[in-house]
Amino acid sequence: MRSIGQHLVDAWPRLFRYALALTREPDAARDLMQQSALKALSTRTTPSEPHAARAYLFQIVRHAWIDRIRRTRLHHEDELLDWPDEGFDDRLIEAIAVRQAFAALDMPCRAVVTCVDVEGLSYRETAERLGIPVGTVMSRLHRARRIMLHRIAGSSDGSEGP
């Protein structure tokens, strides 16, 4: 009966290629192989058949790789939790708030804001494009800007408040 160490030596080239395919880096593949070899050599019961032993070794490499990914993911999540507040770009946060407020507008107001504020059309050009009077353009634009301002400021109902 062959030991797991003998099976490990016989399967080493294939196992290394597998580890390299998983990690895509030779150094990481070597580390993964070392970790897997330690795990395989420390187990008490191992398959005696060569085919089953080789499958068992491939399974150890795969599980070691999955464990490494999980540890890395948890480590990165911990780093994200420690992210300093001053590291955020206020312009990005403001842009997100404006987009959310714009998306919350009803379609007629959104169309007017798009024409005037995004495309730079005049009130008259906007009225012609949308087929509405100029006064309606001005009214909808005023209402839309007021709603967006209040949404960005934190009032979700769009009312002007006290």
XYZ file of C-alpha atoms in Angstrom:
162
model
C 0.000 0.000 0.000
C 1.387 3.375 -1.051
C 1.451 6.323 1.312
C -0.186 9.649 0.560
C 3.323 11.098 0.271
C 4.084 8.774 -2.628
C 0.804 9.677 -4.309
C 1.614 13.346 -3.764
C 5.034 12.991 -5.403
C 3.545 11.160 -8.388
C 0.744 13.696 -8.877
C 2.821 16.815 -8.109
C 3.249 18.061 -11.726
C -0.463 17.732 -12.463
C -1.424 19.254 -9.123
C 0.920 22.187 -9.725
C -0.567 22.834 -13.173
C -4.016 22.769 -11.583
C -2.915 25.183 -8.838
C -1.364 27.426 -11.482
C -4.602 27.408 -13.464
C -6.501 28.430 -10.332
C -4.146 31.161 -9.129
C -2.681 32.314 -12.462
C 0.539 33.190 -10.629
C 3.479 30.812 -10.137
C 4.291 32.072 -6.628
C 0.686 31.798 -5.492
C 0.489 28.311 -7.027
C 3.600 27.259 -5.072
C 2.081 28.597 -1.862
C -1.162 26.783 -2.578
C 0.729 23.545 -3.277
C 2.682 23.846 -0.034
C -0.499 24.425 1.940
C -2.206 21.514 0.191
C 0.747 19.180 0.734
C 0.770 19.960 4.451
C -2.947 19.264 4.629
C -2.618 15.992 2.691
C 0.310 14.761 4.776
C -1.452 15.595 8.038
C -4.568 13.545 7.312
C -4.858 10.134 8.943
C -7.060 8.331 6.457
C -6.349 8.502 2.775
C -7.568 6.521 -0.211
C -5.355 3.584 -1.122
C -6.200 3.341 -4.821
C -3.998 5.572 -7.020
C -6.959 7.019 -8.919
C -8.886 7.812 -5.720
C -5.767 9.218 -4.039
C -5.124 11.545 -6.978
C -8.753 12.751 -6.942
C -8.440 13.279 -3.193
C -5.312 15.421 -3.691
C -6.997 17.516 -6.371
C -9.892 18.039 -3.983
C -7.504 19.244 -1.277
C -5.972 21.777 -3.685
C -9.404 22.990 -4.733
C -10.623 23.369 -1.159
C -7.430 25.184 -0.150
C -7.979 27.582 -3.059
C -11.589 28.227 -2.037
C -10.506 28.840 1.571
C -7.884 31.310 0.361
C -10.451 33.198 -1.711
C -12.812 33.376 1.260
C -10.078 34.664 3.567
C -9.037 37.265 1.009
C -12.622 38.384 0.528
C -13.164 38.716 4.288
C -9.899 40.645 4.612
C -10.950 43.080 1.871
C -14.372 43.555 3.477
C -12.650 44.425 6.766
C -10.486 46.960 4.930
C -13.568 48.552 3.379
C -15.159 48.920 6.814
C -12.091 50.870 7.963
C -12.246 53.246 4.973
C -11.803 56.834 6.191
C -14.714 59.198 5.645
C -12.495 61.891 4.185
C -11.503 59.484 1.406
C -14.807 59.928 -0.420
C -15.060 62.458 -3.192
C -17.867 64.882 -2.346
C -18.453 65.567 -6.051
C -19.195 61.913 -6.655
C -21.665 61.816 -3.778
C -23.323 64.987 -5.057
C -23.562 63.561 -8.578
C -25.226 60.426 -7.241
C -27.691 62.525 -5.233
C -28.563 64.616 -8.299
C -29.094 61.512 -10.436
C -31.360 59.972 -7.824
C -33.367 63.169 -7.470
C -33.647 63.461 -11.263
C -34.790 59.832 -11.576
C -37.531 60.472 -9.003
C -39.138 63.244 -11.087
C -42.275 62.518 -13.061
C -41.818 62.201 -16.819
C -43.083 65.690 -17.853
C -40.717 67.423 -15.409
C -37.833 65.125 -16.327
C -38.320 65.925 -20.034
C -38.173 69.671 -19.372
C -35.068 69.383 -17.158
C -33.383 67.244 -19.811
C -34.068 69.771 -22.555
C -33.141 72.915 -20.609
C -30.473 71.856 -18.101
C -28.866 68.892 -19.846
C -29.160 69.765 -23.553
C -29.011 73.530 -23.059
C -32.113 74.363 -25.114
C -33.931 77.639 -24.607
C -37.434 77.722 -23.147
C -38.847 78.354 -26.614
C -36.907 75.454 -28.186
C -38.005 73.170 -25.344
C -41.637 74.229 -25.774
C -41.461 73.502 -29.517
C -39.778 70.132 -29.028
C -42.257 68.993 -26.364
C -45.289 70.640 -27.936
C -46.245 72.632 -24.832
C -46.520 76.391 -24.095
C -43.438 78.303 -22.907
C -45.191 79.093 -19.616
C -45.646 75.378 -18.971
C -41.927 74.827 -19.599
C -41.079 77.512 -17.059
C -43.560 76.156 -14.518
C -42.387 72.546 -14.845
C -38.742 73.573 -14.715
C -39.302 75.603 -11.547
C -41.231 72.744 -9.917
C -38.664 70.130 -10.976
C -35.723 72.138 -9.672
C -37.519 72.754 -6.373
C -38.337 69.048 -5.968
C -34.778 68.026 -6.805
C -33.325 70.579 -4.395
C -35.495 69.323 -1.555
C -34.729 65.687 -2.334
C -31.009 66.376 -2.364
C -31.315 68.349 0.872
C -33.010 65.358 2.495
C -36.732 66.050 2.256
C -38.235 63.028 0.492
C -41.668 64.450 -0.217
C -40.465 67.363 -2.337
C -42.344 69.931 -0.291
C -40.723 73.203 0.610
C -40.999 72.583 4.336
C -41.290 75.167 7.132
